Coordinates of C-alpha atoms and ligand atoms in Angstrom, one line a residue:
M293 CA 0.0 0.0 0.0
L294 CA 1.0 3.6 -0.4
K295 CA 3.1 4.8 2.5
V296 CA 0.9 7.6 3.4
D297 CA -2.4 5.8 2.8
R298 CA -4.4 6.7 5.9
R299 CA -3.8 10.4 5.4
R300 CA -4.0 10.9 1.6
I301 CA -7.0 8.7 1.1
L302 CA -10.5 9.3 2.2
Q303 CA -13.6 7.2 1.5
L304 CA -16.5 9.5 0.7
N305 CA -19.4 7.0 1.3
Q306 CA -20.1 3.9 3.4
A307 CA -20.3 1.4 0.6
E308 CA -18.4 -1.9 0.7
Q309 CA -15.8 -2.7 -2.0
A310 CA -16.9 -5.4 -4.5
D311 CA -15.2 -7.4 -7.2
G312 CA -15.0 -6.0 -10.7
P313 CA -13.0 -3.3 -12.5
V314 CA -11.5 -0.3 -10.6
I315 CA -12.4 3.1 -12.0
Y316 CA -10.1 6.1 -11.7
W317 CA -12.4 9.0 -12.2
M318 CA -9.8 11.6 -13.3
S319 CA -10.8 15.2 -12.8
R320 CA -8.1 17.6 -11.7
E321 CA -4.9 15.5 -12.0
Q322 CA -4.8 15.0 -15.8
R323 CA -1.5 13.0 -15.9
L324 CA -0.3 9.4 -15.9
R325 CA 2.9 9.7 -13.9
D326 CA 3.4 11.1 -10.4
N327 CA -0.4 10.8 -9.7
W328 CA -1.3 9.5 -6.3
G329 CA -4.9 8.8 -7.3
L330 CA -4.0 6.8 -10.3
L331 CA -1.3 4.9 -8.3
H332 CA -3.9 4.0 -5.7
A333 CA -6.4 2.8 -8.3
R334 CA -3.6 0.8 -9.9
E335 CA -2.8 -0.8 -6.6
L336 CA -6.4 -1.7 -6.0
A337 CA -6.6 -3.2 -9.4
G338 CA -3.6 -5.4 -8.6
E339 CA -2.9 -8.4 -10.9
N340 CA -6.4 -9.4 -11.8
R341 CA -8.8 -6.4 -12.0
Q342 CA -9.2 -4.1 -14.9
L343 CA -8.4 -0.4 -14.4
I344 CA -10.5 2.0 -16.4
V345 CA -9.6 5.7 -16.5
V346 CA -12.8 7.8 -16.9
F347 CA -13.0 11.5 -17.6
C348 CA -16.4 13.3 -17.6
L349 CA -16.4 16.2 -20.0
V350 CA -19.0 18.9 -19.3
P351 CA -20.0 21.1 -22.2
S352 CA -19.4 24.3 -20.2
F353 CA -17.5 24.9 -17.0
L354 CA -17.4 28.1 -14.9
G355 CA -16.9 30.4 -17.9
A356 CA -14.1 28.4 -19.4
T357 CA -13.4 29.3 -23.1
L358 CA -12.0 27.6 -26.1
R359 CA -8.5 28.6 -24.8
H360 CA -9.1 26.3 -21.7
Y361 CA -10.9 23.5 -23.5
D362 CA -8.3 23.3 -26.3
F363 CA -5.5 23.1 -23.8
M364 CA -7.2 20.5 -21.7
L365 CA -8.5 18.3 -24.6
K366 CA -5.1 18.2 -26.3
G367 CA -3.5 17.2 -23.0
L368 CA -6.1 14.4 -22.5
Q369 CA -5.5 13.2 -26.1
Q370 CA -1.9 12.7 -25.3
L371 CA -2.8 11.0 -22.0
E372 CA -5.2 8.6 -23.7
Q373 CA -2.3 7.5 -26.0
D374 CA 0.1 7.1 -23.0
L375 CA -2.5 5.0 -21.2
R376 CA -3.1 2.9 -24.2
N377 CA 0.6 2.3 -24.6
L378 CA 0.6 0.8 -21.1
G379 CA -2.5 -1.3 -21.8
Y380 CA -5.1 0.8 -20.0
R381 CA -8.5 1.9 -21.1
F382 CA -9.5 5.5 -21.2
V383 CA -13.2 6.5 -21.5
L384 CA -14.5 10.0 -22.2
L385 CA -18.0 10.4 -20.9
S386 CA -20.0 13.4 -22.1
G387 CA -21.8 15.2 -19.2
A388 CA -21.4 16.1 -15.6
A389 CA -20.1 13.3 -13.5
D390 CA -23.1 13.1 -11.2
Q391 CA -25.3 12.6 -14.3
V392 CA -23.2 10.1 -16.3
L393 CA -20.8 8.3 -14.0
P394 CA -23.2 6.3 -11.8
D395 CA -24.7 4.5 -14.9
F396 CA -21.2 3.8 -16.2
V397 CA -20.1 2.4 -12.8
S398 CA -23.0 0.0 -12.7
G399 CA -22.8 -0.8 -16.4
V400 CA -19.3 -2.1 -16.1
E401 CA -20.0 -3.7 -12.6
C402 CA -17.2 -1.7 -11.1
G403 CA -16.0 -2.6 -7.6
V404 CA -14.5 0.8 -6.4
V405 CA -14.1 4.3 -7.8
V406 CA -11.0 6.5 -7.0
T407 CA -11.0 10.2 -7.7
D408 CA -9.0 13.4 -7.2
F409 CA -9.2 15.9 -4.3
D410 CA -10.5 19.3 -5.4
P411 CA -11.8 22.0 -3.0
L412 CA -13.9 23.9 -5.5
R413 CA -17.6 23.9 -4.8
I414 CA -18.8 22.3 -8.0
K415 CA -16.3 19.5 -7.7
Q416 CA -17.3 18.8 -4.1
Q417 CA -21.0 18.8 -5.2
W418 CA -20.3 16.3 -8.0
Q419 CA -18.4 14.1 -5.6
E420 CA -21.1 14.1 -3.0
A421 CA -23.8 13.3 -5.6
V422 CA -21.7 10.5 -7.2
A423 CA -21.0 9.1 -3.7
R424 CA -24.7 9.0 -3.0
K425 CA -25.6 7.4 -6.3
I426 CA -23.2 4.5 -6.6
N427 CA -23.2 1.4 -4.4
V428 CA -19.5 0.9 -4.3
P429 CA -16.9 3.0 -2.4
L430 CA -15.9 6.4 -3.8
I431 CA -12.3 7.1 -2.6
E432 CA -10.7 10.6 -2.8
V433 CA -7.0 10.9 -3.1
D434 CA -5.2 14.2 -2.7
G435 CA -2.7 14.3 -5.6
H436 CA -2.4 18.1 -5.7
N437 CA -1.0 18.9 -2.3
I438 CA 2.2 17.6 -1.0
V439 CA 0.9 17.6 2.5
P440 CA -2.7 16.6 1.9
A441 CA -5.1 19.5 2.5
R442 CA -7.5 17.5 4.7
F443 CA -4.5 16.3 6.8
V444 CA -2.4 19.4 7.3
S445 CA -5.2 21.3 9.0
E446 CA -8.8 20.7 10.0
K447 CA -9.7 24.3 9.8
R448 CA -9.3 27.4 7.8
E449 CA -5.8 28.8 8.5
F450 CA -5.3 32.4 9.3
S451 CA -2.3 33.1 7.2
A452 CA 0.9 31.7 5.8
R453 CA 2.4 32.3 9.2
T454 CA 0.0 29.7 10.8
I455 CA 0.0 27.1 8.1
R456 CA 3.8 27.2 7.3
P457 CA 5.0 25.4 10.5
K458 CA 2.3 22.7 10.1
I459 CA 3.4 22.1 6.5
H460 CA 7.1 22.1 7.3
R461 CA 6.7 19.7 10.2
L462 CA 5.1 17.1 7.8
L463 CA 7.1 17.7 4.7
P464 CA 10.0 15.3 5.5
E465 CA 7.4 12.5 5.6
F466 CA 5.3 13.6 2.6
L467 CA 7.9 14.9 0.1
E468 CA 8.8 11.5 -1.0
E469 CA 9.6 10.0 -4.5
F470 CA 6.7 8.6 -6.4
P471 CA 6.5 4.9 -7.3
D472 CA 6.6 4.0 -11.0
F473 CA 3.2 3.6 -12.7
S474 CA 3.4 0.1 -14.1
A475 CA 1.8 -1.4 -17.2
A476 CA -1.6 -3.2 -17.0
Q477 CA -1.4 -6.8 -16.0
G478 CA -4.7 -8.2 -17.1
E479 CA -6.6 -8.3 -20.4
T480 CA -8.0 -4.9 -21.2
G481 CA -9.8 -5.8 -24.4
E482 CA -10.4 -3.8 -27.5
Y483 CA -11.9 -0.4 -27.2
P484 CA -12.4 2.5 -29.6
P485 CA -10.2 5.5 -29.4
V486 CA -11.8 8.9 -28.6
N487 CA -12.4 11.0 -31.7
W488 CA -10.7 14.2 -30.3
E489 CA -11.3 16.4 -33.3
Q490 CA -15.0 15.6 -33.1
V491 CA -15.0 16.3 -29.3
L492 CA -13.3 19.6 -29.8
R493 CA -15.8 20.5 -32.5
D494 CA -18.7 19.6 -30.3
V495 CA -17.9 21.6 -27.2
V496 CA -20.1 24.7 -27.0
V497 CA -17.7 27.3 -25.5
D498 CA -16.8 30.9 -26.2
A499 CA -14.4 30.7 -29.1
T500 CA -13.5 34.4 -29.1
V501 CA -10.9 33.7 -26.5
A502 CA -8.4 31.9 -28.7
P503 CA -6.0 29.0 -27.7
V504 CA -2.5 30.1 -26.7
D505 CA 1.0 28.9 -27.7
L506 CA 1.7 26.9 -24.5
V507 CA 2.0 23.3 -25.4
P508 CA -0.1 21.0 -23.1
G509 CA 0.7 17.6 -21.7
E510 CA 2.9 15.8 -19.3
A511 CA 6.0 15.6 -21.4
Q512 CA 6.0 19.3 -22.2
A513 CA 5.3 20.2 -18.6
R514 CA 8.2 18.1 -17.4
S515 CA 10.6 19.7 -19.9
A516 CA 9.4 23.2 -18.9
L517 CA 10.2 22.2 -15.3
D518 CA 13.7 21.0 -16.2
V519 CA 14.4 24.3 -18.1
F520 CA 13.2 26.3 -15.1
V521 CA 15.3 24.4 -12.6
A522 CA 18.4 24.5 -14.8
E523 CA 18.2 28.0 -16.1
K524 CA 16.1 30.3 -13.9
L525 CA 15.8 28.9 -10.4
G526 CA 19.1 30.6 -9.3
R527 CA 17.6 34.0 -10.2
Y528 CA 14.1 33.3 -8.8
A529 CA 14.7 34.8 -5.3
Y530 CA 16.0 38.1 -6.6
E531 CA 14.2 38.6 -9.9
R532 CA 10.8 37.0 -9.5
N533 CA 9.1 40.3 -9.0
D534 CA 10.5 41.7 -12.3
P535 CA 8.0 40.9 -15.1
N536 CA 10.7 41.6 -17.7
S537 CA 13.2 39.2 -16.3
E538 CA 11.6 35.8 -17.1
A539 CA 12.8 34.4 -13.8
V540 CA 9.5 32.8 -12.9
S541 CA 8.5 29.2 -13.8
H542 CA 5.4 29.7 -16.0
L543 CA 4.3 26.3 -14.7
S544 CA 0.9 27.4 -13.1
A545 CA -1.2 26.2 -16.1
Y546 CA 0.5 22.8 -15.9
Y547 CA -0.2 22.6 -12.2
H548 CA -3.8 23.7 -12.7
F549 CA -4.6 21.1 -15.3
G550 CA -2.6 18.5 -13.4
H551 CA -0.1 18.0 -16.2
L552 CA 2.6 18.4 -13.6
A553 CA 2.5 17.3 -10.0
P554 CA 3.6 20.1 -7.6
Q555 CA 5.3 17.3 -5.7
R556 CA 7.4 16.5 -8.8
A557 CA 8.4 20.1 -9.1
A558 CA 9.2 20.3 -5.4
L559 CA 11.4 17.2 -5.6
S560 CA 13.3 18.6 -8.6
V561 CA 13.8 22.0 -6.9
A562 CA 14.7 20.6 -3.5
A563 CA 17.3 18.4 -5.1
R564 CA 19.3 21.5 -6.1
P565 CA 22.0 23.0 -3.8
S566 CA 20.1 24.9 -1.2
G567 CA 20.0 28.6 -1.6
E568 CA 17.4 31.3 -1.8
G569 CA 16.1 30.3 -5.2
V570 CA 15.2 26.9 -3.8
D571 CA 13.6 28.3 -0.6
A572 CA 11.7 31.1 -2.4
Y573 CA 10.2 28.7 -4.9
L574 CA 9.2 26.1 -2.4
E575 CA 7.6 28.8 -0.3
E576 CA 5.4 29.8 -3.3
L577 CA 4.8 26.3 -4.6
I578 CA 4.0 24.7 -1.3
V579 CA 3.1 27.1 1.5
R580 CA 1.3 29.8 -0.6
R581 CA -0.4 27.3 -2.9
E582 CA -1.4 24.9 -0.2
L583 CA -2.7 27.9 1.9
A584 CA -5.1 28.7 -1.0
E585 CA -6.3 25.1 -1.1
N586 CA -6.9 25.2 2.6
F587 CA -8.9 28.4 2.2
C588 CA -11.2 27.0 -0.5
L589 CA -11.6 23.7 1.3
Y590 CA -12.9 25.3 4.5
T591 CA -14.6 28.4 3.0
S592 CA -17.5 27.4 0.7
N593 CA -18.0 31.1 -0.4
Y594 CA -14.3 31.5 -1.4
D595 CA -15.2 33.8 -4.3
S596 CA -17.4 36.2 -2.3
L597 CA -16.4 39.3 -0.3
D598 CA -18.3 37.8 2.6
S599 CA -15.4 35.4 3.2
A600 CA -12.9 38.2 3.7
P601 CA -11.5 39.0 7.1
E602 CA -13.6 41.2 9.3
W603 CA -11.0 44.0 9.7
A604 CA -10.9 44.3 6.0
L605 CA -14.6 44.4 5.5
K606 CA -14.9 47.1 8.2
T607 CA -12.2 49.3 6.7
L608 CA -13.5 48.9 3.1
A609 CA -17.0 49.9 4.4
E610 CA -15.6 53.0 6.1
H611 CA -14.2 54.0 2.7
A612 CA -17.2 53.0 0.6
E613 CA -18.1 56.6 -0.2
D614 CA -14.6 57.8 -1.0
R615 CA -14.3 59.5 -4.4
R616 CA -12.9 57.3 -7.1
T617 CA -10.6 59.4 -9.3
Y618 CA -11.2 57.0 -12.2
L619 CA -14.1 54.7 -12.7
Y620 CA -14.2 52.0 -15.4
S621 CA -16.8 49.5 -16.5
Y622 CA -16.1 45.7 -17.0
T623 CA -15.8 46.3 -20.8
E624 CA -13.4 49.1 -20.4
F625 CA -11.2 47.0 -18.2
E626 CA -11.6 44.0 -20.5
Q627 CA -10.6 46.0 -23.5
A628 CA -7.6 47.6 -21.8
L629 CA -9.0 51.1 -22.1
T630 CA -7.9 52.6 -18.8
H631 CA -5.7 55.8 -18.5
S632 CA -2.8 53.7 -17.3
A633 CA -0.5 52.3 -19.9
L634 CA 1.0 49.9 -17.3
W635 CA -2.4 48.5 -16.3
N636 CA -3.4 48.1 -19.9
A637 CA -0.1 46.3 -20.7
A638 CA -0.8 43.8 -18.0
Q639 CA -4.3 43.2 -19.2
L640 CA -3.0 42.7 -22.7
Q641 CA -0.3 40.3 -21.6
M642 CA -3.1 38.2 -20.1
V643 CA -5.5 38.5 -23.0
K644 CA -2.9 37.6 -25.6
T645 CA -0.9 34.9 -23.8
G646 CA -3.2 33.5 -21.2
Y647 CA -0.6 34.4 -18.5
M648 CA 0.0 37.5 -16.5
H649 CA 3.2 37.8 -14.4
G650 CA 2.6 37.2 -10.7
Y651 CA 3.7 40.7 -9.6
M652 CA 1.5 42.3 -12.2
R653 CA -1.5 40.2 -11.1
M654 CA -1.3 42.0 -7.7
Y655 CA -1.0 45.4 -9.2
W656 CA -3.7 44.7 -11.8
A657 CA -6.2 43.6 -9.2
K658 CA -5.5 46.4 -6.7
K659 CA -6.1 48.9 -9.4
I660 CA -9.5 47.3 -10.3
L661 CA -10.4 47.9 -6.7
E662 CA -9.3 51.5 -6.9
W663 CA -11.2 52.2 -10.1
S664 CA -14.4 50.4 -9.5
D665 CA -17.7 51.4 -7.8
S666 CA -17.4 49.1 -4.9
P667 CA -15.2 46.2 -3.6
E668 CA -18.0 43.7 -4.5
E669 CA -17.9 45.0 -8.1
A670 CA -14.1 44.9 -8.2
L671 CA -14.0 41.3 -7.0
R672 CA -16.6 40.3 -9.6
I673 CA -14.6 41.9 -12.4
I674 CA -11.3 40.4 -11.2
I675 CA -12.6 36.9 -11.0
T676 CA -14.5 37.1 -14.3
L677 CA -11.5 38.4 -16.2
N678 CA -9.0 36.1 -14.5
D679 CA -11.1 33.0 -15.1
R680 CA -11.8 34.1 -18.7
Y681 CA -8.3 34.8 -19.9
Q682 CA -5.7 33.2 -17.6
L683 CA -5.0 29.7 -18.6
D684 CA -4.6 28.9 -14.9
G685 CA -7.9 30.5 -14.0
R686 CA -10.7 28.8 -11.9
D687 CA -8.0 27.8 -9.4
P688 CA -8.0 28.2 -5.6
N689 CA -4.9 30.4 -6.1
G690 CA -7.0 32.7 -8.3
Y691 CA -9.8 33.1 -5.8
V692 CA -7.4 33.7 -3.0
G693 CA -5.3 36.1 -5.0
A694 CA -8.4 38.1 -5.8
L695 CA -9.5 38.3 -2.2
W696 CA -5.9 39.1 -1.1
S697 CA -5.9 42.0 -3.5
V698 CA -9.3 43.4 -2.7
A699 CA -9.9 42.5 0.9
G700 CA -6.7 41.7 2.8
L701 CA -7.1 37.9 2.9
H702 CA -4.1 36.3 4.6
D703 CA -2.6 39.8 4.9
R704 CA -2.5 42.5 7.6
G705 CA -3.6 46.1 7.8
W706 CA -1.4 48.8 6.3
K707 CA -1.3 52.6 6.4
K708 CA -4.8 54.0 5.7
R709 CA -5.6 55.4 2.2
S710 CA -8.6 56.5 0.2
V711 CA -10.8 53.7 -1.1
F712 CA -8.5 51.0 0.3
G713 CA -8.7 51.9 4.0
S714 CA -6.0 49.8 5.6
V715 CA -6.0 47.1 2.8
R716 CA -2.5 47.1 1.2
Y717 CA -2.1 49.6 -1.6
M718 CA 0.1 49.4 -4.7
N719 CA 0.9 52.0 -7.2
E720 CA 3.0 52.6 -10.4
R721 CA 5.7 54.3 -8.5
G722 CA 6.3 51.1 -6.5
C723 CA 6.5 49.2 -9.8
R724 CA 9.0 51.7 -11.2
R725 CA 11.2 51.0 -8.1
K726 CA 11.1 47.3 -8.9
F727 CA 11.5 47.0 -12.6
D728 CA 11.6 48.8 -16.0
V729 CA 8.0 49.7 -16.4
D730 CA 8.5 51.3 -19.8
A731 CA 10.1 48.2 -21.2
Y732 CA 7.1 46.1 -19.9
I733 CA 4.6 48.6 -21.5
K734 CA 6.5 48.6 -24.7
K735 CA 6.4 44.8 -24.9
W736 CA 2.6 44.5 -24.4
A737 CA 0.9 47.8 -25.0
D738 CA 1.1 47.8 -28.8
R739 CA -0.7 44.5 -28.8
G740 CA -4.3 45.8 -29.1
F741 CA -7.2 44.0 -27.5
A742 CA -8.8 42.9 -30.8
G743 CA -7.9 39.6 -32.4
N744 CA -6.9 37.8 -29.2
Ligands
FAD1306 C1 -5.3 38.7 -8.5 C2 -4.5 37.4 -8.6 C3 -5.0 36.4 -9.4 C4 -4.3 35.2 -9.4 N1 -4.9 34.2 -10.2 C5 -4.3 32.9 -10.2 C6 -4.9 31.9 -10.9 O1 -6.0 32.0 -11.5 N2 -4.2 30.7 -10.9 C7 -3.1 30.5 -10.3 O2 -2.5 29.4 -10.3 N3 -2.5 31.5 -9.6 C8 -3.1 32.7 -9.5 N4 -2.5 33.7 -8.8 C9 -1.3 33.4 -8.0 C10 0.1 33.7 -8.7 O3 0.1 35.0 -9.2 C11 0.3 32.7 -9.9 O4 0.2 31.4 -9.4 C12 1.7 32.8 -10.5 O5 1.9 34.1 -10.9 C13 1.8 31.8 -11.7 O6 2.9 32.0 -12.4 P1 4.2 31.1 -12.3 O7 3.8 29.7 -12.3 O8 5.2 31.6 -13.3 O9 4.6 31.5 -10.8 P2 6.0 31.2 -10.0 O10 6.4 32.5 -9.4 O11 7.0 30.4 -10.8 O12 5.4 30.3 -8.8 C14 5.4 28.9 -8.8 C15 4.1 28.3 -8.4 O13 3.9 28.7 -7.0 C16 2.5 29.0 -6.8 N5 2.3 30.4 -6.5 C17 3.1 31.4 -6.8 N6 2.6 32.6 -6.3 C18 1.5 32.2 -5.6 C19 0.5 32.9 -4.8 N7 0.6 34.3 -4.7 N8 -0.5 32.2 -4.3 C20 -0.6 30.9 -4.4 N9 0.3 30.2 -5.1 C21 1.3 30.8 -5.7 C22 1.8 28.7 -8.1 O14 1.3 27.3 -8.1 C23 2.9 28.9 -9.1 O15 2.7 28.2 -10.4 C24 -3.1 34.9 -8.7 C25 -2.6 36.0 -7.9 C26 -3.3 37.2 -7.9 C27 -2.8 38.3 -7.0

């Protein structure tokens, strides 16, 4: 059995395991290697039981566009081929899991279903519904967090300061090498391959947000990690806040779609001689990312201002009537029509490439707060734009980043200012102290909004 079984693995219903195939209901961890859920399913299948990997494709998902579907489906296409090469069966079901999976489970007389951990509301709802509707166990495995989210803490943590020692205490045990994923033992039978071109044609999503150049899939994610570790990690501690410097990893979309296990990245980074690049990256990848997972797991309204800390809601309310020097609508923000060339450049970087540099995400969101009617409106605009254009959108990191920017989540109070109250403020002067703002503007500002 997996070394960390009792902690990583959670049974979501009371059903008894039966004979018959093992289903791995893949959701968030869309990869074959370094995947604790798939490894657990493989282990349950053993020598004699069939293992079937099932993915349930919904026709629309939380505002995802062609940019997201294209990336995900091309990644799944590679995955199907990789699974097939090892003798496993991949099935693509069309529809929400709670609607289509129970019938499939009973149709193949499956004995147990294993699935991924995901703290987002809709994923939790699907899991609960599936757990109720099937008469075999549904087992959740956390393949996204190095220290499993349900294990590191049983409550919403206050800040990085409170979760950090809990994570660090458990890391030596959990940051372990993955076992190999071995080929199928039993007979898998003939099965038809998925017609991916047809699937891509059939999805009804907004095609005005075009696919981007980033190549999806496990192999590509792994080589991007290798390049980062070899060429950029040494500069990460000092240059990660400079959007012109290219010292960050650009791995967030791979983590988001599960093409790369954060644990694989942590193992690669931790294997380098220790230094600030190593420490700084592990802090972001493990502590900050897992803090976001913790927040969404224990805060069902993680995308609402109501979930912000009380001190921040109070100070924002005190400044609700402050005059806004600039006020923009959603469309003006979307089309990068503000007075600020720097803000517009950040917006265009995101619209064109599906990625905005991390430092700019903070500045970008803070300015939406400053130039919107209310914090509620600002949060709505940030989340809508973020989820529409960032390839890594719809992620716990995004909801937490939005609330951090607008309402002091996981932060403390700062010097009082108009509109922000004591929520942390950022301005262009601060950016100019950190990096060459004009070079950044030059790079992105002449790429107009049209024709993304
Ligand atoms: C307003 C706002 C919106 C954001 N939206 C998203 C989003 O939709 N999806 C997303 O994955 N991240 C989001 N972030 C967090 C962070 O900005 C991105 O994870 C990071 O910029 C991704 O680029 P990278 O992989 O090159 O980062 P790197 O600097 O190379 O960091 C490596 C990894 O560490 C994690 N990480 C880095 N910074 C943070 C952070 N502040 N909080 C949590 N984890 C972090 C991410 O998994 C990231 O991929 C948002 C932040 C803000 C302020």
